[in-house]
Coordinates of N, CA and C and ligand atoms in Angstrom, one line a residue:
M27 N 105.8 95.5 85.9 CA 106.0 95.8 87.3 C 104.6 96.6 87.8
L28 N 104.5 97.5 86.6 CA 103.2 98.4 87.6 C 101.8 97.7 86.9
G29 N 100.9 98.0 87.5 CA 99.9 97.6 87.6 C 98.8 98.5 87.0
R30 N 97.4 98.9 87.5 CA 96.9 100.4 87.4 C 97.1 101.2 88.0
V31 N 96.8 102.3 87.9 CA 96.7 103.3 88.6 C 95.8 102.8 89.8
N32 N 95.8 103.2 90.9 CA 95.1 102.8 92.5 C 94.3 103.9 92.8
H33 N 94.8 104.9 92.7 CA 94.1 106.6 93.2 C 95.4 107.3 92.7
I34 N 94.9 108.8 92.3 CA 95.3 109.9 92.3 C 95.1 111.0 93.9
A35 N 96.2 111.4 94.7 CA 95.7 112.2 95.6 C 95.9 113.4 95.4
I36 N 95.3 114.3 95.8 CA 95.0 115.9 95.9 C 95.0 116.2 97.2
A37 N 96.4 117.1 97.4 CA 96.3 117.7 99.0 C 95.7 119.1 98.9
V38 N 94.6 119.5 100.0 CA 93.8 120.2 100.1 C 93.9 120.7 101.4
P39 N 93.6 122.6 101.3 CA 93.9 122.7 102.5 C 92.4 122.9 103.3
D40 N 91.3 122.4 102.2 CA 90.1 122.4 103.5 C 89.3 121.4 102.7
L41 N 89.2 120.6 103.4 CA 88.6 119.1 103.0 C 87.3 119.0 102.6
A42 N 86.1 119.9 103.9 CA 85.1 120.3 103.4 C 84.7 120.9 102.5
A43 N 85.4 121.9 101.7 CA 85.2 122.3 100.4 C 85.5 121.8 99.8
A44 N 86.5 121.0 99.9 CA 86.6 120.2 98.4 C 85.8 118.9 98.2
V45 N 85.1 118.6 99.3 CA 84.4 117.6 99.4 C 83.0 118.3 98.3
A46 N 82.7 119.8 98.9 CA 81.3 120.1 98.6 C 81.4 120.0 96.7
S47 N 83.0 120.7 96.3 CA 83.2 121.1 94.8 C 83.1 120.0 94.0
Y48 N 83.6 118.3 94.6 CA 83.6 117.2 93.8 C 82.5 116.6 94.1
R49 N 81.4 117.0 95.0 CA 80.0 115.8 95.0 C 79.2 117.2 94.2
D50 N 79.2 118.4 94.7 CA 78.3 119.5 94.0 C 78.5 119.9 92.9
T51 N 79.8 120.5 93.0 CA 80.3 121.3 91.6 C 79.9 119.6 90.4
L52 N 81.2 119.0 90.2 CA 81.5 118.0 89.7 C 80.6 116.9 89.6
G53 N 79.9 116.7 90.4 CA 78.7 115.7 90.4 C 79.4 114.1 90.9
A54 N 80.4 114.0 91.6 CA 81.2 113.0 92.0 C 80.3 112.1 93.2
A55 N 80.5 110.7 93.6 CA 80.4 110.0 94.5 C 81.4 110.2 95.6
V56 N 81.6 110.9 96.7 CA 82.5 110.7 97.6 C 81.6 110.1 98.9
S57 N 83.2 109.6 99.7 CA 83.1 109.1 100.9 C 83.0 109.9 102.0
Q58 N 82.7 109.4 103.1 CA 82.5 110.0 104.4 C 84.6 110.1 104.7
P59 N 84.6 111.4 105.3 CA 86.2 111.8 105.7 C 86.7 110.4 106.7
Q60 N 87.6 109.9 106.5 CA 88.5 109.1 107.5 C 89.4 109.2 107.8
A61 N 89.7 109.7 108.9 CA 91.1 110.2 109.5 C 92.0 109.1 109.8
L62 N 93.2 109.0 109.5 CA 94.4 108.1 109.3 C 95.5 108.8 110.3
P63 N 95.2 109.0 111.9 CA 96.8 109.4 112.3 C 97.6 108.8 112.0
A64 N 97.8 107.6 111.6 CA 99.3 106.8 111.7 C 100.0 107.8 110.3
H65 N 98.9 108.2 109.1 CA 99.3 109.1 108.0 C 99.2 110.5 108.1
G66 N 98.8 110.9 109.0 CA 98.9 112.3 109.1 C 98.0 112.9 108.1
V67 N 97.0 112.5 108.0 CA 95.9 112.9 106.9 C 94.6 112.5 107.3
T68 N 93.5 113.5 106.9 CA 92.5 112.8 106.6 C 92.5 112.8 105.6
V69 N 91.4 111.8 104.8 CA 91.1 111.4 103.4 C 89.5 111.2 103.0
V70 N 89.2 111.5 101.8 CA 87.9 111.2 101.2 C 88.4 110.7 100.3
F71 N 87.1 109.5 99.6 CA 87.0 108.8 98.7 C 86.6 109.3 97.4
V72 N 87.0 110.0 96.4 CA 86.2 110.8 95.2 C 86.0 108.6 94.5
E73 N 84.9 108.5 94.4 CA 84.8 106.9 93.5 C 84.6 107.2 92.1
L74 N 85.6 107.1 90.8 CA 85.3 107.0 89.7 C 85.2 105.8 88.9
P75 N 84.4 105.5 87.9 CA 84.4 104.2 87.2 C 85.8 103.3 86.9
N76 N 86.6 104.3 86.6 CA 88.0 103.5 86.5 C 88.7 103.8 87.4
T77 N 88.8 104.9 88.5 CA 89.7 104.8 89.7 C 89.3 105.6 90.7
K78 N 90.1 105.9 91.3 CA 89.6 107.0 92.6 C 90.2 108.0 92.6
V79 N 89.5 109.2 93.2 CA 91.0 110.1 93.8 C 91.0 110.3 95.2
E80 N 91.6 110.6 96.0 CA 92.0 110.9 97.1 C 91.8 112.5 97.2
L81 N 90.7 112.7 98.4 CA 91.1 114.0 98.7 C 92.4 114.3 100.1
L82 N 93.1 114.7 100.0 CA 94.1 114.6 101.5 C 93.8 116.1 102.1
E83 N 93.5 116.2 103.1 CA 93.6 117.3 104.1 C 94.4 117.1 105.5
P84 N 95.8 118.0 105.8 CA 96.6 117.6 107.0 C 96.0 117.5 108.0
L85 N 96.4 116.4 109.1 CA 96.1 116.1 110.2 C 97.0 116.0 111.0
G86 N 96.9 116.4 112.3 CA 98.1 116.8 113.2 C 98.8 117.5 112.9
E87 N 100.1 117.4 113.9 CA 101.2 118.8 113.6 C 101.7 118.3 112.5
A88 N 102.6 117.0 112.7 CA 103.3 116.6 112.1 C 103.4 115.8 110.4
S89 N 101.5 116.7 109.7 CA 101.5 115.9 108.5 C 102.7 116.0 107.3
P90 N 102.6 114.9 106.8 CA 103.4 114.9 105.6 C 103.0 115.9 104.6
I91 N 101.9 116.1 104.9 CA 101.7 117.0 103.5 C 101.5 118.7 103.5
A92 N 101.6 118.9 104.9 CA 101.9 120.4 105.7 C 103.1 121.0 104.5
A93 N 104.2 120.7 104.6 CA 104.7 120.9 103.2 C 104.5 121.7 102.4
F94 N 104.0 120.7 101.4 CA 103.0 120.9 100.2 C 102.3 121.4 100.2
L95 N 101.5 122.2 101.2 CA 100.3 122.8 100.8 C 101.1 124.1 101.4
E96 N 102.3 124.4 102.2 CA 102.8 125.5 102.3 C 102.9 125.8 100.8
K97 N 103.8 125.2 100.4 CA 104.2 125.5 99.0 C 103.0 125.6 97.4
N98 N 102.0 124.9 98.1 CA 100.9 125.1 97.5 C 99.4 125.3 98.1
P99 N 99.5 126.7 98.3 CA 98.3 127.2 99.3 C 97.2 126.7 98.8
S100 N 96.6 126.8 97.5 CA 95.2 126.4 97.0 C 95.2 125.1 96.7
G101 N 96.1 124.3 96.9 CA 96.2 122.5 97.0 C 96.8 122.1 95.7
G102 N 96.8 120.8 95.4 CA 97.5 120.4 94.1 C 97.9 119.0 94.1
M103 N 98.4 118.1 92.9 CA 98.4 117.1 93.1 C 99.6 116.4 93.6
H104 N 98.9 115.7 94.5 CA 100.1 115.3 95.8 C 101.2 113.7 95.4
H105 N 100.3 113.1 95.1 CA 100.8 111.8 94.3 C 100.0 110.9 93.4
I106 N 100.6 109.7 92.9 CA 99.9 109.1 92.0 C 100.2 107.4 92.5
C107 N 99.2 106.8 92.5 CA 99.4 105.5 93.1 C 99.2 104.2 92.2
Y108 N 99.9 103.6 92.1 CA 100.3 102.5 91.1 C 100.0 101.0 92.0
E109 N 99.0 100.2 91.4 CA 99.3 98.3 92.2 C 100.5 97.9 91.7
V110 N 101.5 96.9 92.1 CA 101.7 96.1 92.1 C 101.5 94.5 93.0
A111 N 102.0 93.7 92.3 CA 101.4 92.5 92.4 C 102.5 91.9 94.3
D112 N 103.8 92.4 93.8 CA 104.8 92.1 94.8 C 105.2 93.3 95.6
I113 N 105.0 93.6 96.7 CA 105.6 95.2 97.2 C 107.0 95.1 96.9
L114 N 107.8 93.7 98.1 CA 109.1 94.3 98.7 C 109.8 93.5 96.9
A115 N 109.4 92.7 95.8 CA 110.1 92.5 95.0 C 110.2 93.7 94.1
A116 N 109.1 94.6 94.3 CA 109.4 95.8 93.4 C 110.4 96.9 94.3
R117 N 110.2 97.1 95.2 CA 111.3 97.7 95.9 C 112.6 97.3 95.3
D118 N 113.0 96.0 96.0 CA 114.4 95.2 95.7 C 114.7 95.7 94.3
R119 N 113.5 95.5 93.0 CA 114.4 96.2 91.9 C 114.5 97.4 91.7
L120 N 113.5 98.1 92.5 CA 113.6 99.7 92.2 C 115.0 100.3 92.8
T121 N 115.2 99.7 94.3 CA 116.6 100.4 94.8 C 117.5 99.7 94.5
A122 N 117.4 98.6 93.8 CA 118.9 98.1 93.2 C 118.9 98.8 91.6
S123 N 118.4 99.8 91.2 CA 118.6 100.4 90.2 C 118.6 101.8 90.3
G124 N 118.5 102.3 91.7 CA 119.4 103.5 92.3 C 117.9 104.5 92.8
A125 N 116.9 104.0 92.6 CA 115.5 104.7 92.6 C 115.8 104.4 94.6
R126 N 115.0 105.9 95.1 CA 115.0 106.3 96.5 C 113.5 106.0 97.3
V127 N 113.4 105.0 98.0 CA 112.0 104.7 98.7 C 112.4 105.5 100.3
L128 N 110.8 106.3 100.0 CA 111.3 107.2 101.3 C 110.8 106.3 102.8
G129 N 111.8 107.0 103.7 CA 111.2 106.2 105.1 C 112.2 105.4 105.4
N130 N 111.7 104.2 105.8 CA 112.9 103.3 106.1 C 112.9 102.1 105.4
G131 N 111.9 102.5 104.0 CA 112.2 101.4 103.5 C 111.2 100.2 103.3
E132 N 110.4 100.1 104.6 CA 109.8 98.7 104.6 C 108.7 99.8 104.6
P133 N 107.3 98.7 103.9 CA 106.1 98.9 103.4 C 105.5 99.1 104.6
K134 N 104.5 100.3 104.5 CA 103.5 100.5 106.2 C 101.9 100.3 105.2
I135 N 101.0 100.1 106.0 CA 99.5 100.1 105.9 C 99.0 101.5 105.6
G136 N 98.5 101.3 104.6 CA 97.5 102.4 103.5 C 96.5 102.4 104.0
A137 N 95.9 103.7 103.1 CA 94.5 103.4 103.5 C 93.4 102.6 103.4
H138 N 94.1 101.8 102.0 CA 93.0 100.8 102.0 C 93.3 99.7 103.1
G139 N 94.1 99.6 103.5 CA 94.5 97.9 104.4 C 95.4 97.1 103.3
K140 N 96.6 98.0 102.9 CA 97.2 97.3 101.8 C 98.9 97.7 102.4
P141 N 99.6 97.7 102.2 CA 101.2 97.3 101.9 C 101.3 99.2 101.2
V142 N 102.0 99.3 101.5 CA 101.9 100.8 100.7 C 103.6 101.1 100.9
L143 N 104.0 101.6 99.7 CA 105.7 102.4 100.0 C 105.4 104.0 98.9
F144 N 106.3 104.9 99.3 CA 106.8 105.8 98.5 C 108.0 105.9 98.1
L145 N 108.0 106.4 96.5 CA 109.5 106.8 95.9 C 109.6 108.1 95.8
H146 N 111.0 108.5 96.0 CA 111.4 109.7 95.7 C 110.7 110.7 94.2
P147 N 110.3 111.9 94.5 CA 110.0 112.3 93.6 C 110.7 112.9 92.3
K148 N 112.2 113.0 93.1 CA 113.2 113.8 92.4 C 113.7 112.5 91.3
D149 N 113.1 111.3 91.7 CA 113.6 110.1 91.2 C 112.5 110.0 89.9
F150 N 111.4 110.8 89.6 CA 110.4 109.9 89.2 C 109.1 111.6 88.2
F151 N 111.0 112.3 87.6 CA 110.0 113.2 86.8 C 109.3 114.7 87.9
G152 N 109.7 114.7 89.4 CA 108.7 115.2 90.0 C 107.6 115.0 90.5
T153 N 107.6 113.8 90.4 CA 106.2 112.9 91.0 C 106.4 111.9 92.4
L154 N 105.5 112.2 93.1 CA 105.8 111.7 94.1 C 104.8 109.9 93.5
I155 N 105.6 109.3 93.8 CA 104.9 107.7 93.2 C 104.7 107.0 94.4
E156 N 103.3 106.6 94.8 CA 102.9 105.3 95.8 C 102.9 104.1 95.0
L157 N 103.3 103.1 96.1 CA 103.3 101.6 95.2 C 102.1 101.0 96.4
E158 N 101.6 100.4 95.6 CA 100.1 100.0 96.8 C 100.3 98.0 96.3
Q159 N 100.6 97.0 97.2 CA 100.2 95.6 97.0 C 98.7 95.4 96.6
V160 N 98.5 95.0 95.8 CA 96.9 94.3 95.8 C 97.0 93.1 95.4
Ligands
CO215 CO1 97.4 107.2 98.3

């Protein structure tokens, strides 16, 4: 069911500082910041030869990463995103086996314009999983 790793997301308290660190210290190619109000984050993509890293900063009052940053004030790995060919088939298979899909269970359009779902971290060894249909 799982395809490639699409991205790894890191929540950061200060996006400009994180961009400077990835660009200047690590020497990576980084995108311009992109505000995603529907997701409550501002995101920068770090382009790597085999995948991407997304740097996420909270946007707005009800950001879904605010609680994570309260627990991890210097930032931390927030989720890993795997590609799937058919997100509804993947969801149905997962829920049939008892895994919990976050939210109302319907895919949302993610940062890359593709449908995404999130799976409960307690069902997958403490890691929040995002599925993206490609
Ligand atoms: Co993501």
